PDB file of C-alpha atoms in Angstrom:
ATOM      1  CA  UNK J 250     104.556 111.282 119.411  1.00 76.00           C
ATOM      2  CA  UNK J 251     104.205 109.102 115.906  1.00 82.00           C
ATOM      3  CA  UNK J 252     103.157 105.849 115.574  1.00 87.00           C
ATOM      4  CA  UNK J 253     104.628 103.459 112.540  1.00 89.00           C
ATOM      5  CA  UNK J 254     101.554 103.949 110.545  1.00 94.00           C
ATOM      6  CA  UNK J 255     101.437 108.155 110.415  1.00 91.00           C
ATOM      7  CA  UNK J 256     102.912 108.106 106.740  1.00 92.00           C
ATOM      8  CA  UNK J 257     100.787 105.120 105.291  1.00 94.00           C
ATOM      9  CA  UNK J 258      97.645 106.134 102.868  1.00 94.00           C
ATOM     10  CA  UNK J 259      95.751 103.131 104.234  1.00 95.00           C
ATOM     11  CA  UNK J 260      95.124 100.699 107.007  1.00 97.00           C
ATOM     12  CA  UNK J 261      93.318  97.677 107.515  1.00 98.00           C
ATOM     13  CA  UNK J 262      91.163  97.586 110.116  1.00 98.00           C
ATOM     14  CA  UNK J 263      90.670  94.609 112.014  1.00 98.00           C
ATOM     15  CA  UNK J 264      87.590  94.035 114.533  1.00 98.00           C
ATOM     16  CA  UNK J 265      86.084  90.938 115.411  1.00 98.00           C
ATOM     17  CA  UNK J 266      82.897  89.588 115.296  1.00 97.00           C
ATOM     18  CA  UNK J 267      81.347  87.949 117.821  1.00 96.00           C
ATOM     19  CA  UNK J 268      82.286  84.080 117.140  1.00 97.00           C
ATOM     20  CA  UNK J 269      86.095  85.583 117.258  1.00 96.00           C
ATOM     21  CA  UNK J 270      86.164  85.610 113.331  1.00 97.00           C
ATOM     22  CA  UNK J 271      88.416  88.678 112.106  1.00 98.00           C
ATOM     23  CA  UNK J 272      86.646  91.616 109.439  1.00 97.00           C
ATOM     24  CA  UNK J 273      89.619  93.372 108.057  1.00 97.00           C
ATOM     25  CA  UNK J 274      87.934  97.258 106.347  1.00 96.00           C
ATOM     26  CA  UNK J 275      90.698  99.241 104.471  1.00 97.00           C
ATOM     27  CA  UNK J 276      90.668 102.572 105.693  1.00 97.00           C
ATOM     28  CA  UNK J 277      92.014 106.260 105.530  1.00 95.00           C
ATOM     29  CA  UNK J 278      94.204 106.937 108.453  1.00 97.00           C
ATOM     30  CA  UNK J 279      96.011 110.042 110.308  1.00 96.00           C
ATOM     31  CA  UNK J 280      97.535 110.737 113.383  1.00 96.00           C
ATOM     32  CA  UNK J 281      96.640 112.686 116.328  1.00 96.00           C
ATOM     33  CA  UNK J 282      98.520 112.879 119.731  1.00 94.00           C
ATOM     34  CA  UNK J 283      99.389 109.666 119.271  1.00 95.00           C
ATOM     35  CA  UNK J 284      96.930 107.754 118.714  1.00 97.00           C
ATOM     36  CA  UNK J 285      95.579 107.401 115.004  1.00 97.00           C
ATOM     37  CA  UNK J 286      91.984 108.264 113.829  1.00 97.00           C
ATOM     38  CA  UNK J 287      89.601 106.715 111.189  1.00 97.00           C
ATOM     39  CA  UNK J 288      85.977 107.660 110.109  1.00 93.00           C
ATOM     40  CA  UNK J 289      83.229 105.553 109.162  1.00 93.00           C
ATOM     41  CA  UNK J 290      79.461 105.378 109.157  1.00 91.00           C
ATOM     42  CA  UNK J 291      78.067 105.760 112.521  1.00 91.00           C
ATOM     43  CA  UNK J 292      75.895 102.584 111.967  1.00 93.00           C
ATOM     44  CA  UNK J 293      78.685 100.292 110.252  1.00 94.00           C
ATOM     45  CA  UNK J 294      79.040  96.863 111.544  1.00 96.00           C
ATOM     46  CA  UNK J 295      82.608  98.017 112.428  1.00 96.00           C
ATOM     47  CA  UNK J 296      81.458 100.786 114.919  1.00 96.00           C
ATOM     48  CA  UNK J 297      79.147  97.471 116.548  1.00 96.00           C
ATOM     49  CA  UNK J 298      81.553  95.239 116.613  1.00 97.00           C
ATOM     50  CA  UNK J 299      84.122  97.841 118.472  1.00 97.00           C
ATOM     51  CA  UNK J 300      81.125  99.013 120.512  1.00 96.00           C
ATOM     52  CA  UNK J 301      81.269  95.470 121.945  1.00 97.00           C
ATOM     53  CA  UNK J 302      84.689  94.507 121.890  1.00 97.00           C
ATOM     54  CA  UNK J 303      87.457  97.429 121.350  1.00 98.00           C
ATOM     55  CA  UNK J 304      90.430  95.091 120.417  1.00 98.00           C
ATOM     56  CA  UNK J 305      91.708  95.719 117.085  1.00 98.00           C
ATOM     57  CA  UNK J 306      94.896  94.985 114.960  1.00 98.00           C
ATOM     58  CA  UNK J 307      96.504  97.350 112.160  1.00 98.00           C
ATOM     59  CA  UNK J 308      98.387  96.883 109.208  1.00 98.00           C
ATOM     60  CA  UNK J 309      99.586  98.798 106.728  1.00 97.00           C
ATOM     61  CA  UNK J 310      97.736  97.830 103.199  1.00 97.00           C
ATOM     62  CA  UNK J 311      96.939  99.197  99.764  1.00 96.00           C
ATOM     63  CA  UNK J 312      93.723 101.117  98.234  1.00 93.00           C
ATOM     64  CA  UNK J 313      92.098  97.364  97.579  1.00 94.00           C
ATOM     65  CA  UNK J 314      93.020  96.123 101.314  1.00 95.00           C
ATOM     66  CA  UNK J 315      96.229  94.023 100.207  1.00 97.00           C
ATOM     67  CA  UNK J 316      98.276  94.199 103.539  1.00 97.00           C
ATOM     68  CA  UNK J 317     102.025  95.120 102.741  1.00 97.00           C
ATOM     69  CA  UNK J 318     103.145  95.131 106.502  1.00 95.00           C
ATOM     70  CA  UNK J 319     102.300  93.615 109.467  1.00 96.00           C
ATOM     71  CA  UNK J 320     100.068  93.372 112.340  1.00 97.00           C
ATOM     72  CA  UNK J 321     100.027  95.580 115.398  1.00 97.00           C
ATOM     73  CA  UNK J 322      97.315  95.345 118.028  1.00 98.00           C
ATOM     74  CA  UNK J 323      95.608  98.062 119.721  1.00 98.00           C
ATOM     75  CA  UNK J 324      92.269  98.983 120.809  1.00 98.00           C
ATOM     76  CA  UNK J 325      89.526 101.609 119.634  1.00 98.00           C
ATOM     77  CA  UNK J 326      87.050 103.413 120.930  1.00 98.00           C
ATOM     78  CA  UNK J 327      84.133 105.706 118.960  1.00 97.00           C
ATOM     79  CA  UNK J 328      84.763 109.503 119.843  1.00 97.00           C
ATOM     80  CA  UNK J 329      82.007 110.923 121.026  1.00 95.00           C
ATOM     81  CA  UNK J 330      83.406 114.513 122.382  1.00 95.00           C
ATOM     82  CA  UNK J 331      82.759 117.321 119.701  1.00 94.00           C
ATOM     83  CA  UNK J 332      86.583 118.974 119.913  1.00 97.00           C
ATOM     84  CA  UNK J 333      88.238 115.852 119.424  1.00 97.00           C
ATOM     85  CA  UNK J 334      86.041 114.674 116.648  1.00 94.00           C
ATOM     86  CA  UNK J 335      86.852 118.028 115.083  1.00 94.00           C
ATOM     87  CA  UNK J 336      90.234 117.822 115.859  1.00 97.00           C
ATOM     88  CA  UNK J 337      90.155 114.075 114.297  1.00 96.00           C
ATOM     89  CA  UNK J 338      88.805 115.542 111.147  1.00 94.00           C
ATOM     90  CA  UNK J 339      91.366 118.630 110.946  1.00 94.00           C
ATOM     91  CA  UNK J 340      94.038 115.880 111.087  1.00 95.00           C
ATOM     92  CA  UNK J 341      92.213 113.886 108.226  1.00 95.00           C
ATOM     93  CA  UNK J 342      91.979 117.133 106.133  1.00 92.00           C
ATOM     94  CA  UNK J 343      95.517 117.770 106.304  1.00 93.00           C
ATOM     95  CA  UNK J 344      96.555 114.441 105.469  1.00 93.00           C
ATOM     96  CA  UNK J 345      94.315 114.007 102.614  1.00 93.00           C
ATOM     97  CA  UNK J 346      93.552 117.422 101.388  1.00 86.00           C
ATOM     98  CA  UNK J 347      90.907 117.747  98.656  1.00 87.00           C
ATOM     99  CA  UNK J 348      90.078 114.319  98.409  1.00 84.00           C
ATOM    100  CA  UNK J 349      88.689 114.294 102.132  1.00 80.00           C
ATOM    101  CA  UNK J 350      87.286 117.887 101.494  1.00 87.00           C
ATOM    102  CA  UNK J 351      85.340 116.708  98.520  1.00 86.00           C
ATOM    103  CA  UNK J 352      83.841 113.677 100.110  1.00 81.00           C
ATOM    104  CA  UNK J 353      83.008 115.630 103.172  1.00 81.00           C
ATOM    105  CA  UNK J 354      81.382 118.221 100.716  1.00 83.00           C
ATOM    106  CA  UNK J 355      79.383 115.469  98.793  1.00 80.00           C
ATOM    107  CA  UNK J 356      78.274 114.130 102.254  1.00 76.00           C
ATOM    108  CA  UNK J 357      76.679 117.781 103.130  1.00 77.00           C
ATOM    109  CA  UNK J 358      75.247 118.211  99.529  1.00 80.00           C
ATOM    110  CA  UNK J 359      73.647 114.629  99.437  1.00 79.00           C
ATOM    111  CA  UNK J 360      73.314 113.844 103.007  1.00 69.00           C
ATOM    112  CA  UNK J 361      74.557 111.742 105.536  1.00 71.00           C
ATOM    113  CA  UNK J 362      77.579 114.172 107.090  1.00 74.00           C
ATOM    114  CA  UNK J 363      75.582 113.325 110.749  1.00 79.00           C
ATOM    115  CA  UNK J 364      76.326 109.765 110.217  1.00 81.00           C
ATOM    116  CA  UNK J 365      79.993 109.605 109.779  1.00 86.00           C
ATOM    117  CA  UNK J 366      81.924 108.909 112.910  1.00 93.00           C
ATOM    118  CA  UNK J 367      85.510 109.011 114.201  1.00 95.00           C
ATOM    119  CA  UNK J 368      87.386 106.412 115.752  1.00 98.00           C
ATOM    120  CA  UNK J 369      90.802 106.382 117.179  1.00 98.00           C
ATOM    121  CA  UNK J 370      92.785 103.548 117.677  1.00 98.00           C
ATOM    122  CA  UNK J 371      95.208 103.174 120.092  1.00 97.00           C
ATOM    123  CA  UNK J 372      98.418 100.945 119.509  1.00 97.00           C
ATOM    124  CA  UNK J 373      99.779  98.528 122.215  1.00 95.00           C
ATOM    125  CA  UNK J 374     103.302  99.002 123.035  1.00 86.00           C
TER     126      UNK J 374
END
């Protein structure tokens, strides 16, 4: 099962604040039984703002966050079992090679690997 955004290098993320006002985060993306999955910090506003509301819109967009497609809602959800999380990460790994592996290595040598977190996004039909 794909999803339009499998072959795109970035997303934008958008989650909404409490007032309704949209925060769009460009992100790495990859897919994974359908659904795609995204890390972040554990404590980003992002992972609060989803924590309390879990609708979301996608769109495809550049390095910078310049959308070049358009908008699909879905909703998102932290993962919080171990396997999947790992799973999520394989998935990242393959998509983006040594770039993830050498940010995931700098995040063990420096710190900080326990606060990333996954989140996958699930696309309305």
């Amino acid at each position: 099962m794909s999803t339009p955004f499998d072959a795109e290098s970035y997303i934008s993320l958008r989650s909404f604040k409490r007032d309704g006002g949209a925060v769009d985060t460009p992100v790495w993306v990859a897919p994974l039984d359908g659904t795609l999955v995204v890390f972040t910090l554990r404590t980003s506003f992002k992972v609060k703002r989803i924590r309390r509301n879990p609708r979301v819109q996608v769109a495809a967009c550049g390095m910078f966050g310049a959308v070049t497609g358009p908008w699909r809602d879905g909703t998102c959800r932290l993962v919080e079992d171990a396997a999947h999380e790992a799973r999520a990460y394989a998935a990242l790994e393959a998509k983006y090679g040594w770039q993830m592996q050498l940010g995931t290595l700098m995040r063990r040598l420096f710190g900080g690997i326990e606060k990333r977190a996954i989140l996958e996004i699930t696309l309305d039909v």
